[in-house]
Amino acid sequence: MDIRDVLAKNHSREQAEAIAVFAAGSPERFAELMRLFLSGEYRVVQRSAWAVSKVVEREPKLIAPYFRSLVAMLEDDSAHPAAHRNILRLLQTAPIPAKYEGRLYDLCITKIDDPTAPTAVRAFAIEVAARIARGEPDLLAEITLVTGRHLKDAKAAIKAKARNVLKVGAEK
């Protein structure tokens, strides 16, 4: 399968799933998918993002060599929102190296606190920040404070994630 050609043809759930199955089959195929995802080409990044998150759901260890690049893409405000959304989606479950936890936590807080960020980005950022903060009452309190500022006007996805974080924070 030529991943670039498949990405150029269309964009659908079935296509993302087919690419994910193919790319999860070997580190070399996943490297090609990641090369496309990190290419900076707007449509290619957008269309490959979903497949990347699906591969990481299947094979979480494959993402480890790309953490520096993922964090850099999250810091890049010009990156396609689909890239941010799918990076944060995969970070909900993928192992996060300790050396990236601080930067990722700060990025998540910034995204949660940005009312112009897409709803899914903010919702996934709440989950990732809470995951990093587990066992740290001060960080959980910060997430509670930041999410609480936005609950009144928040969409359902953000309210649901915030309720989950507030519940976790209350248990500690």
Short mmCIF file of C-alpha atoms in Angstrom, two decimals:
data_model
loop_
_atom_site.label_atom_id
_atom_site.label_comp_id
_atom_site.label_asym_id
_atom_site.label_seq_id
_atom_site.Cartn_x
_atom_site.Cartn_y
_atom_site.Cartn_z
CA MET A 1 0.00 0.00 0.00
CA ASP A 2 1.24 3.47 -0.87
CA ILE A 3 -0.02 5.45 2.12
CA ARG A 4 0.37 8.83 0.41
CA ASP A 5 -1.74 7.67 -2.56
CA VAL A 6 -4.48 6.33 -0.29
CA LEU A 7 -4.51 9.60 1.67
CA ALA A 8 -4.83 11.57 -1.57
CA LYS A 9 -7.88 9.61 -2.75
CA ASN A 10 -10.37 10.30 0.03
CA HIS A 11 -10.83 10.74 3.75
CA SER A 12 -13.09 8.34 5.61
CA ARG A 13 -13.27 6.12 8.66
CA GLU A 14 -12.70 3.06 6.47
CA GLN A 15 -9.63 4.65 4.88
CA ALA A 16 -8.14 5.60 8.27
CA GLU A 17 -8.79 2.08 9.55
CA ALA A 18 -7.19 0.44 6.48
CA ILE A 19 -4.10 2.63 6.78
CA ALA A 20 -3.89 1.94 10.52
CA VAL A 21 -4.05 -1.83 10.03
CA PHE A 22 -1.34 -1.61 7.36
CA ALA A 23 0.94 0.75 9.33
CA ALA A 24 0.59 -1.16 12.60
CA GLY A 25 2.05 -4.20 10.85
CA SER A 26 5.64 -2.99 11.05
CA PRO A 27 7.75 -0.16 12.50
CA GLU A 28 8.87 0.73 8.95
CA ARG A 29 5.29 1.22 7.74
CA PHE A 30 4.47 3.23 10.84
CA ALA A 31 7.59 5.34 10.22
CA GLU A 32 6.25 6.16 6.74
CA LEU A 33 2.86 7.14 8.18
CA MET A 34 4.59 9.32 10.79
CA ARG A 35 6.78 10.93 8.09
CA LEU A 36 3.59 11.95 6.28
CA PHE A 37 1.90 13.07 9.50
CA LEU A 38 4.88 15.24 10.45
CA SER A 39 5.42 16.55 6.90
CA GLY A 40 3.67 19.87 7.44
CA GLU A 41 1.57 19.37 4.28
CA TYR A 42 -1.84 20.57 5.43
CA ARG A 43 -4.08 17.93 3.79
CA VAL A 44 -1.62 15.09 4.32
CA VAL A 45 -1.31 15.94 8.01
CA GLN A 46 -5.09 16.23 8.34
CA ARG A 47 -5.81 12.94 6.62
CA SER A 48 -3.05 10.94 8.30
CA ALA A 49 -3.84 12.15 11.84
CA TRP A 50 -6.73 9.79 12.45
CA ALA A 51 -4.78 6.77 11.19
CA VAL A 52 -1.87 7.64 13.50
CA SER A 53 -4.15 7.68 16.55
CA LYS A 54 -5.72 4.37 15.48
CA VAL A 55 -2.29 2.71 15.13
CA VAL A 56 -1.28 3.88 18.59
CA GLU A 57 -4.49 2.42 20.04
CA ARG A 58 -3.35 -0.96 18.66
CA GLU A 59 0.41 -0.65 19.21
CA PRO A 60 1.17 2.06 21.80
CA LYS A 61 4.91 1.37 21.84
CA LEU A 62 5.30 2.43 18.20
CA ILE A 63 4.86 6.11 19.13
CA ALA A 64 7.82 6.28 21.57
CA PRO A 65 10.47 7.47 19.05
CA TYR A 66 8.21 10.32 17.91
CA PHE A 67 7.42 12.06 21.20
CA ARG A 68 9.71 15.04 20.60
CA SER A 69 8.04 15.63 17.22
CA LEU A 70 4.53 15.23 18.67
CA VAL A 71 5.22 17.77 21.40
CA ALA A 72 6.68 20.18 18.83
CA MET A 73 3.56 19.79 16.68
CA LEU A 74 1.32 20.49 19.69
CA GLU A 75 3.33 23.66 20.30
CA ASP A 76 2.86 24.75 16.67
CA ASP A 77 -0.28 26.87 16.50
CA SER A 78 -0.21 26.71 12.69
CA ALA A 79 -0.55 22.89 12.69
CA HIS A 80 -3.87 21.50 11.49
CA PRO A 81 -6.42 21.18 14.35
CA ALA A 82 -6.84 17.51 13.39
CA ALA A 83 -3.17 16.98 14.27
CA HIS A 84 -3.64 18.50 17.73
CA ARG A 85 -6.89 16.59 18.28
CA ASN A 86 -5.42 13.22 17.32
CA ILE A 87 -2.15 13.72 19.20
CA LEU A 88 -4.13 14.49 22.34
CA ARG A 89 -6.45 11.56 21.61
CA LEU A 90 -3.54 9.11 21.46
CA LEU A 91 -1.92 10.66 24.57
CA GLN A 92 -5.00 9.65 26.57
CA THR A 93 -3.74 6.06 26.53
CA ALA A 94 -0.18 5.94 25.15
CA PRO A 95 2.73 5.71 27.58
CA ILE A 96 4.08 9.23 28.18
CA PRO A 97 7.81 9.42 28.88
CA ALA A 98 8.47 11.21 32.19
CA LYS A 99 10.72 13.79 30.54
CA TYR A 100 7.75 15.09 28.48
CA GLU A 101 5.13 15.16 31.23
CA GLY A 102 5.81 18.74 32.36
CA ARG A 103 5.73 20.22 28.86
CA LEU A 104 2.66 18.22 27.91
CA TYR A 105 0.86 19.19 31.09
CA ASP A 106 1.56 22.89 30.43
CA LEU A 107 0.42 22.56 26.80
CA CYS A 108 -2.78 20.86 27.93
CA ILE A 109 -3.53 23.60 30.47
CA THR A 110 -2.98 26.22 27.75
CA LYS A 111 -5.37 24.41 25.39
CA ILE A 112 -8.00 23.90 28.10
CA ASP A 113 -7.85 27.59 28.92
CA ASP A 114 -8.17 28.69 25.26
CA PRO A 115 -11.86 29.27 24.48
CA THR A 116 -11.02 29.46 20.75
CA ALA A 117 -9.51 25.94 20.67
CA PRO A 118 -11.73 23.28 19.10
CA THR A 119 -13.97 21.45 21.57
CA ALA A 120 -12.37 18.03 21.00
CA VAL A 121 -8.87 19.47 21.50
CA ARG A 122 -9.92 21.00 24.82
CA ALA A 123 -11.73 17.84 25.96
CA PHE A 124 -8.79 15.56 25.13
CA ALA A 125 -6.41 18.06 26.78
CA ILE A 126 -8.43 17.79 30.01
CA GLU A 127 -8.07 14.01 29.97
CA VAL A 128 -4.33 14.08 29.20
CA ALA A 129 -3.63 16.71 31.87
CA ALA A 130 -5.62 14.71 34.43
CA ARG A 131 -3.74 11.56 33.50
CA ILE A 132 -0.39 13.30 34.03
CA ALA A 133 -1.64 14.90 37.27
CA ARG A 134 -2.93 11.72 38.93
CA GLY A 135 -1.39 11.46 42.37
CA GLU A 136 -0.50 15.18 42.39
CA PRO A 137 -3.20 17.08 44.34
CA ASP A 138 -1.81 20.51 43.38
CA LEU A 139 -1.95 19.72 39.67
CA LEU A 140 -5.45 18.26 39.96
CA ALA A 141 -6.52 21.43 41.77
CA GLU A 142 -5.09 23.52 38.92
CA ILE A 143 -7.01 21.49 36.33
CA THR A 144 -10.18 21.89 38.39
CA LEU A 145 -9.63 25.65 38.56
CA VAL A 146 -8.90 26.05 34.85
CA THR A 147 -11.77 23.85 33.66
CA GLY A 148 -14.15 25.43 36.17
CA ARG A 149 -13.63 28.84 34.56
CA HIS A 150 -15.12 27.55 31.32
CA LEU A 151 -17.93 25.24 32.43
CA LYS A 152 -20.75 27.76 32.21
CA ASP A 153 -20.43 28.18 28.43
CA ALA A 154 -18.74 24.86 27.62
CA LYS A 155 -19.95 22.26 25.15
CA ALA A 156 -21.08 18.84 26.40
CA ALA A 157 -17.76 17.10 25.67
CA ILE A 158 -15.84 19.59 27.79
CA LYS A 159 -18.40 19.40 30.60
CA ALA A 160 -18.20 15.59 30.61
CA LYS A 161 -14.40 15.56 30.74
CA ALA A 162 -14.39 18.28 33.40
CA ARG A 163 -16.89 16.34 35.54
CA ASN A 164 -14.58 13.34 35.31
CA VAL A 165 -11.58 15.45 36.38
CA LEU A 166 -13.53 17.12 39.18
CA LYS A 167 -14.63 13.69 40.41
CA VAL A 168 -11.04 12.40 40.34
CA GLY A 169 -9.87 15.57 42.09
CA ALA A 170 -12.50 15.18 44.81
CA GLU A 171 -11.43 11.57 45.49
CA LYS A 172 -7.85 12.59 46.27
#
